[in-house]
Amino acid sequence: MNFDPQIVSQAKAFVNDLHAGKPARVPRMPFAQWQVFMTTVQAEQAHAMATLRPAWRAFLSTLPASPVIH
């Protein structure tokens, strides 16, 4: 599989838009490049989740261990 730098760049922009809550569009590309686009999107999503998990755990550790009910 040949990773075209333009397709990789478009895939990264697509994932960044999704994470930013912006409208994300799939750019027009030859069908032969679709696998490169989707592979890059999947890798970027996995990277984003891996970097998000420690931050999420840190946030959760700041919460009280159990809710206080009065």
PDB file of N, CA and C in Angstrom:
ATOM      1  N   MET A   1       0.861  -1.164   0.000  1.00  0.00           N
ATOM      2  CA  MET A   1       0.000   0.000   0.000  1.00  0.00           C
ATOM      3  C   MET A   1       0.912   1.233   0.000  1.00  0.00           C
ATOM      4  N   ASN A   2       0.686   2.122  -0.963  1.00  0.00           N
ATOM      5  CA  ASN A   2       1.464   3.353  -1.054  1.00  0.00           C
ATOM      6  C   ASN A   2       0.718   4.469  -0.349  1.00  0.00           C
ATOM      7  N   PHE A   3       1.351   5.072   0.641  1.00  0.00           N
ATOM      8  CA  PHE A   3       0.722   6.150   1.393  1.00  0.00           C
ATOM      9  C   PHE A   3       1.028   7.483   0.730  1.00  0.00           C
ATOM     10  N   ASP A   4       0.062   7.998   0.000  1.00  0.00           N
ATOM     11  CA  ASP A   4       0.171   9.298  -0.654  1.00  0.00           C
ATOM     12  C   ASP A   4       0.109  10.380   0.423  1.00  0.00           C
ATOM     13  N   PRO A   5       1.111  11.259   0.498  1.00  0.00           N
ATOM     14  CA  PRO A   5       1.122  12.284   1.547  1.00  0.00           C
ATOM     15  C   PRO A   5      -0.121  13.176   1.545  1.00  0.00           C
ATOM     16  N   GLN A   6      -0.678  13.434   0.382  1.00  0.00           N
ATOM     17  CA  GLN A   6      -1.877  14.276   0.317  1.00  0.00           C
ATOM     18  C   GLN A   6      -3.073  13.564   0.948  1.00  0.00           C
ATOM     19  N   ILE A   7      -3.236  12.284   0.679  1.00  0.00           N
ATOM     20  CA  ILE A   7      -4.342  11.512   1.257  1.00  0.00           C
ATOM     21  C   ILE A   7      -4.167  11.410   2.767  1.00  0.00           C
ATOM     22  N   VAL A   8      -2.941  11.185   3.232  1.00  0.00           N
ATOM     23  CA  VAL A   8      -2.672  11.102   4.667  1.00  0.00           C
ATOM     24  C   VAL A   8      -3.014  12.430   5.335  1.00  0.00           C
ATOM     25  N   SER A   9      -2.622  13.527   4.713  1.00  0.00           N
ATOM     26  CA  SER A   9      -2.923  14.859   5.248  1.00  0.00           C
ATOM     27  C   SER A   9      -4.432  15.089   5.329  1.00  0.00           C
ATOM     28  N   GLN A  10      -5.156  14.690   4.293  1.00  0.00           N
ATOM     29  CA  GLN A  10      -6.609  14.856   4.286  1.00  0.00           C
ATOM     30  C   GLN A  10      -7.264  13.986   5.361  1.00  0.00           C
ATOM     31  N   ALA A  11      -6.748  12.798   5.570  1.00  0.00           N
ATOM     32  CA  ALA A  11      -7.301  11.912   6.604  1.00  0.00           C
ATOM     33  C   ALA A  11      -7.073  12.501   7.994  1.00  0.00           C
ATOM     34  N   LYS A  12      -5.878  13.066   8.225  1.00  0.00           N
ATOM     35  CA  LYS A  12      -5.594  13.685   9.519  1.00  0.00           C
ATOM     36  C   LYS A  12      -6.499  14.895   9.750  1.00  0.00           C
ATOM     37  N   ALA A  13      -6.725  15.684   8.710  1.00  0.00           N
ATOM     38  CA  ALA A  13      -7.616  16.836   8.826  1.00  0.00           C
ATOM     39  C   ALA A  13      -9.046  16.375   9.120  1.00  0.00           C
ATOM     40  N   PHE A  14      -9.470  15.280   8.511  1.00  0.00           N
ATOM     41  CA  PHE A  14     -10.798  14.710   8.732  1.00  0.00           C
ATOM     42  C   PHE A  14     -10.967  14.334  10.205  1.00  0.00           C
ATOM     43  N   VAL A  15      -9.982  13.626  10.773  1.00  0.00           N
ATOM     44  CA  VAL A  15     -10.056  13.207  12.172  1.00  0.00           C
ATOM     45  C   VAL A  15     -10.024  14.424  13.099  1.00  0.00           C
ATOM     46  N   ASN A  16      -9.166  15.386  12.802  1.00  0.00           N
ATOM     47  CA  ASN A  16      -9.088  16.594  13.635  1.00  0.00           C
ATOM     48  C   ASN A  16     -10.418  17.341  13.642  1.00  0.00           C
ATOM     49  N   ASP A  17     -11.077  17.430  12.486  1.00  0.00           N
ATOM     50  CA  ASP A  17     -12.381  18.088  12.419  1.00  0.00           C
ATOM     51  C   ASP A  17     -13.418  17.334  13.243  1.00  0.00           C
ATOM     52  N   LEU A  18     -13.390  16.014  13.166  1.00  0.00           N
ATOM     53  CA  LEU A  18     -14.328  15.215  13.965  1.00  0.00           C
ATOM     54  C   LEU A  18     -14.139  15.482  15.454  1.00  0.00           C
ATOM     55  N   HIS A  19     -12.897  15.484  15.897  1.00  0.00           N
ATOM     56  CA  HIS A  19     -12.609  15.682  17.318  1.00  0.00           C
ATOM     57  C   HIS A  19     -12.915  17.103  17.771  1.00  0.00           C
ATOM     58  N   ALA A  20     -12.829  18.053  16.842  1.00  0.00           N
ATOM     59  CA  ALA A  20     -13.106  19.449  17.189  1.00  0.00           C
ATOM     60  C   ALA A  20     -14.601  19.762  17.111  1.00  0.00           C
ATOM     61  N   GLY A  21     -15.402  18.805  16.673  1.00  0.00           N
ATOM     62  CA  GLY A  21     -16.839  19.029  16.562  1.00  0.00           C
ATOM     63  C   GLY A  21     -17.230  19.812  15.325  1.00  0.00           C
ATOM     64  N   LYS A  22     -16.312  19.919  14.385  1.00  0.00           N
ATOM     65  CA  LYS A  22     -16.589  20.632  13.134  1.00  0.00           C
ATOM     66  C   LYS A  22     -17.160  19.651  12.111  1.00  0.00           C
ATOM     67  N   PRO A  23     -17.839  20.168  11.101  1.00  0.00           N
ATOM     68  CA  PRO A  23     -18.280  19.273  10.022  1.00  0.00           C
ATOM     69  C   PRO A  23     -17.056  18.673   9.326  1.00  0.00           C
ATOM     70  N   ALA A  24     -17.036  17.384   9.192  1.00  0.00           N
ATOM     71  CA  ALA A  24     -15.909  16.707   8.541  1.00  0.00           C
ATOM     72  C   ALA A  24     -16.408  16.098   7.237  1.00  0.00           C
ATOM     73  N   ARG A  25     -15.659  16.312   6.196  1.00  0.00           N
ATOM     74  CA  ARG A  25     -16.071  15.744   4.913  1.00  0.00           C
ATOM     75  C   ARG A  25     -14.982  14.851   4.366  1.00  0.00           C
ATOM     76  N   VAL A  26     -15.402  13.834   3.674  1.00  0.00           N
ATOM     77  CA  VAL A  26     -14.461  12.933   3.017  1.00  0.00           C
ATOM     78  C   VAL A  26     -14.120  13.558   1.673  1.00  0.00           C
ATOM     79  N   PRO A  27     -12.846  13.809   1.425  1.00  0.00           N
ATOM     80  CA  PRO A  27     -12.473  14.438   0.155  1.00  0.00           C
ATOM     81  C   PRO A  27     -12.648  13.480  -1.021  1.00  0.00           C
ATOM     82  N   ARG A  28     -12.785  14.065  -2.185  1.00  0.00           N
ATOM     83  CA  ARG A  28     -12.869  13.253  -3.398  1.00  0.00           C
ATOM     84  C   ARG A  28     -11.505  12.632  -3.644  1.00  0.00           C
ATOM     85  N   MET A  29     -11.500  11.342  -3.940  1.00  0.00           N
ATOM     86  CA  MET A  29     -10.242  10.644  -4.196  1.00  0.00           C
ATOM     87  C   MET A  29     -10.509   9.429  -5.070  1.00  0.00           C
ATOM     88  N   PRO A  30      -9.486   8.940  -5.742  1.00  0.00           N
ATOM     89  CA  PRO A  30      -9.664   7.702  -6.502  1.00  0.00           C
ATOM     90  C   PRO A  30      -9.976   6.547  -5.548  1.00  0.00           C
ATOM     91  N   PHE A  31     -10.772   5.623  -6.006  1.00  0.00           N
ATOM     92  CA  PHE A  31     -11.157   4.484  -5.178  1.00  0.00           C
ATOM     93  C   PHE A  31      -9.926   3.737  -4.665  1.00  0.00           C
ATOM     94  N   ALA A  32      -8.872   3.701  -5.451  1.00  0.00           N
ATOM     95  CA  ALA A  32      -7.653   2.986  -5.061  1.00  0.00           C
ATOM     96  C   ALA A  32      -7.015   3.603  -3.816  1.00  0.00           C
ATOM     97  N   GLN A  33      -7.299   4.856  -3.521  1.00  0.00           N
ATOM     98  CA  GLN A  33      -6.726   5.530  -2.357  1.00  0.00           C
ATOM     99  C   GLN A  33      -7.600   5.399  -1.109  1.00  0.00           C
ATOM    100  N   TRP A  34      -8.785   4.825  -1.250  1.00  0.00           N
ATOM    101  CA  TRP A  34      -9.718   4.736  -0.135  1.00  0.00           C
ATOM    102  C   TRP A  34      -9.121   3.962   1.042  1.00  0.00           C
ATOM    103  N   GLN A  35      -8.419   2.868   0.762  1.00  0.00           N
ATOM    104  CA  GLN A  35      -7.826   2.063   1.838  1.00  0.00           C
ATOM    105  C   GLN A  35      -6.779   2.871   2.599  1.00  0.00           C
ATOM    106  N   VAL A  36      -5.993   3.667   1.900  1.00  0.00           N
ATOM    107  CA  VAL A  36      -4.988   4.510   2.559  1.00  0.00           C
ATOM    108  C   VAL A  36      -5.688   5.516   3.467  1.00  0.00           C
ATOM    109  N   PHE A  37      -6.758   6.141   2.955  1.00  0.00           N
ATOM    110  CA  PHE A  37      -7.500   7.128   3.741  1.00  0.00           C
ATOM    111  C   PHE A  37      -8.054   6.502   5.013  1.00  0.00           C
ATOM    112  N   MET A  38      -8.750   5.376   4.885  1.00  0.00           N
ATOM    113  CA  MET A  38      -9.389   4.750   6.038  1.00  0.00           C
ATOM    114  C   MET A  38      -8.360   4.177   7.025  1.00  0.00           C
ATOM    115  N   THR A  39      -7.247   3.654   6.534  1.00  0.00           N
ATOM    116  CA  THR A  39      -6.193   3.149   7.411  1.00  0.00           C
ATOM    117  C   THR A  39      -5.618   4.292   8.238  1.00  0.00           C
ATOM    118  N   THR A  40      -5.409   5.442   7.599  1.00  0.00           N
ATOM    119  CA  THR A  40      -4.884   6.602   8.317  1.00  0.00           C
ATOM    120  C   THR A  40      -5.892   7.116   9.328  1.00  0.00           C
ATOM    121  N   VAL A  41      -7.174   7.173   8.955  1.00  0.00           N
ATOM    122  CA  VAL A  41      -8.215   7.603   9.891  1.00  0.00           C
ATOM    123  C   VAL A  41      -8.230   6.683  11.101  1.00  0.00           C
ATOM    124  N   GLN A  42      -8.176   5.389  10.877  1.00  0.00           N
ATOM    125  CA  GLN A  42      -8.192   4.431  11.986  1.00  0.00           C
ATOM    126  C   GLN A  42      -6.971   4.625  12.888  1.00  0.00           C
ATOM    127  N   ALA A  43      -5.808   4.827  12.302  1.00  0.00           N
ATOM    128  CA  ALA A  43      -4.593   5.016  13.100  1.00  0.00           C
ATOM    129  C   ALA A  43      -4.664   6.312  13.900  1.00  0.00           C
ATOM    130  N   GLU A  44      -5.176   7.377  13.291  1.00  0.00           N
ATOM    131  CA  GLU A  44      -5.295   8.659  13.989  1.00  0.00           C
ATOM    132  C   GLU A  44      -6.306   8.570  15.132  1.00  0.00           C
ATOM    133  N   GLN A  45      -7.398   7.869  14.914  1.00  0.00           N
ATOM    134  CA  GLN A  45      -8.398   7.682  15.964  1.00  0.00           C
ATOM    135  C   GLN A  45      -7.794   6.903  17.129  1.00  0.00           C
ATOM    136  N   ALA A  46      -7.046   5.856  16.824  1.00  0.00           N
ATOM    137  CA  ALA A  46      -6.425   5.048  17.873  1.00  0.00           C
ATOM    138  C   ALA A  46      -5.426   5.894  18.658  1.00  0.00           C
ATOM    139  N   HIS A  47      -4.666   6.722  17.960  1.00  0.00           N
ATOM    140  CA  HIS A  47      -3.695   7.598  18.632  1.00  0.00           C
ATOM    141  C   HIS A  47      -4.420   8.599  19.529  1.00  0.00           C
ATOM    142  N   ALA A  48      -5.505   9.163  19.027  1.00  0.00           N
ATOM    143  CA  ALA A  48      -6.264  10.135  19.823  1.00  0.00           C
ATOM    144  C   ALA A  48      -6.828   9.477  21.076  1.00  0.00           C
ATOM    145  N   MET A  49      -7.327   8.264  20.959  1.00  0.00           N
ATOM    146  CA  MET A  49      -7.875   7.570  22.119  1.00  0.00           C
ATOM    147  C   MET A  49      -6.769   7.235  23.112  1.00  0.00           C
ATOM    148  N   ALA A  50      -5.604   6.860  22.625  1.00  0.00           N
ATOM    149  CA  ALA A  50      -4.496   6.516  23.512  1.00  0.00           C
ATOM    150  C   ALA A  50      -4.028   7.737  24.294  1.00  0.00           C
ATOM    151  N   THR A  51      -4.052   8.906  23.668  1.00  0.00           N
ATOM    152  CA  THR A  51      -3.628  10.112  24.373  1.00  0.00           C
ATOM    153  C   THR A  51      -4.732  10.648  25.268  1.00  0.00           C
ATOM    154  N   LEU A  52      -5.968  10.319  24.974  1.00  0.00           N
ATOM    155  CA  LEU A  52      -7.091  10.793  25.777  1.00  0.00           C
ATOM    156  C   LEU A  52      -7.225   9.990  27.072  1.00  0.00           C
ATOM    157  N   ARG A  53      -6.953   8.712  27.028  1.00  0.00           N
ATOM    158  CA  ARG A  53      -7.153   7.851  28.198  1.00  0.00           C
ATOM    159  C   ARG A  53      -6.425   8.342  29.446  1.00  0.00           C
ATOM    160  N   PRO A  54      -5.131   8.675  29.379  1.00  0.00           N
ATOM    161  CA  PRO A  54      -4.471   9.156  30.614  1.00  0.00           C
ATOM    162  C   PRO A  54      -5.104  10.436  31.152  1.00  0.00           C
ATOM    163  N   ALA A  55      -5.496  11.337  30.284  1.00  0.00           N
ATOM    164  CA  ALA A  55      -6.132  12.574  30.741  1.00  0.00           C
ATOM    165  C   ALA A  55      -7.476  12.265  31.387  1.00  0.00           C
ATOM    166  N   TRP A  56      -8.219  11.344  30.836  1.00  0.00           N
ATOM    167  CA  TRP A  56      -9.511  10.964  31.389  1.00  0.00           C
ATOM    168  C   TRP A  56      -9.324  10.313  32.761  1.00  0.00           C
ATOM    169  N   ARG A  57      -8.324   9.444  32.875  1.00  0.00           N
ATOM    170  CA  ARG A  57      -8.043   8.802  34.167  1.00  0.00           C
ATOM    171  C   ARG A  57      -7.638   9.838  35.213  1.00  0.00           C
ATOM    172  N   ALA A  58      -6.841  10.811  34.810  1.00  0.00           N
ATOM    173  CA  ALA A  58      -6.422  11.855  35.739  1.00  0.00           C
ATOM    174  C   ALA A  58      -7.632  12.652  36.219  1.00  0.00           C
ATOM    175  N   PHE A  59      -8.552  12.942  35.307  1.00  0.00           N
ATOM    176  CA  PHE A  59      -9.767  13.664  35.683  1.00  0.00           C
ATOM    177  C   PHE A  59     -10.598  12.837  36.651  1.00  0.00           C
ATOM    178  N   LEU A  60     -10.779  11.572  36.347  1.00  0.00           N
ATOM    179  CA  LEU A  60     -11.587  10.715  37.212  1.00  0.00           C
ATOM    180  C   LEU A  60     -10.973  10.582  38.601  1.00  0.00           C
ATOM    181  N   SER A  61      -9.655  10.615  38.690  1.00  0.00           N
ATOM    182  CA  SER A  61      -9.021  10.489  40.006  1.00  0.00           C
ATOM    183  C   SER A  61      -9.256  11.711  40.882  1.00  0.00           C
ATOM    184  N   THR A  62      -9.682  12.829  40.294  1.00  0.00           N
ATOM    185  CA  THR A  62      -9.964  14.018  41.076  1.00  0.00           C
ATOM    186  C   THR A  62     -11.363  13.993  41.689  1.00  0.00           C
ATOM    187  N   LEU A  63     -12.201  13.096  41.227  1.00  0.00           N
ATOM    188  CA  LEU A  63     -13.572  13.009  41.731  1.00  0.00           C
ATOM    189  C   LEU A  63     -13.606  12.271  43.062  1.00  0.00           C
ATOM    190  N   PRO A  64     -14.598  12.555  43.895  1.00  0.00           N
ATOM    191  CA  PRO A  64     -14.714  11.824  45.164  1.00  0.00           C
ATOM    192  C   PRO A  64     -14.897  10.327  44.903  1.00  0.00           C
ATOM    193  N   ALA A  65     -14.406   9.535  45.829  1.00  0.00           N
ATOM    194  CA  ALA A  65     -14.481   8.084  45.671  1.00  0.00           C
ATOM    195  C   ALA A  65     -15.924   7.589  45.638  1.00  0.00           C
ATOM    196  N   SER A  66     -16.787   8.188  46.464  1.00  0.00           N
ATOM    197  CA  SER A  66     -18.185   7.782  46.459  1.00  0.00           C
ATOM    198  C   SER A  66     -19.036   9.025  46.669  1.00  0.00           C
ATOM    199  N   PRO A  67     -20.202   9.050  46.082  1.00  0.00           N
ATOM    200  CA  PRO A  67     -21.055  10.220  46.257  1.00  0.00           C
ATOM    201  C   PRO A  67     -21.551  10.330  47.695  1.00  0.00           C
ATOM    202  N   VAL A  68     -21.652  11.533  48.158  1.00  0.00           N
ATOM    203  CA  VAL A  68     -22.158  11.788  49.515  1.00  0.00           C
ATOM    204  C   VAL A  68     -23.642  12.108  49.395  1.00  0.00           C
ATOM    205  N   ILE A  69     -24.471  11.330  50.076  1.00  0.00           N
ATOM    206  CA  ILE A  69     -25.919  11.536  50.030  1.00  0.00           C
ATOM    207  C   ILE A  69     -26.364  12.007  51.399  1.00  0.00           C
ATOM    208  N   HIS A  70     -27.037  13.138  51.455  1.00  0.00           N
ATOM    209  CA  HIS A  70     -27.523  13.688  52.732  1.00  0.00           C
ATOM    210  C   HIS A  70     -28.996  13.443  52.871  1.00  0.00           C
TER     211      HIS A  70
END
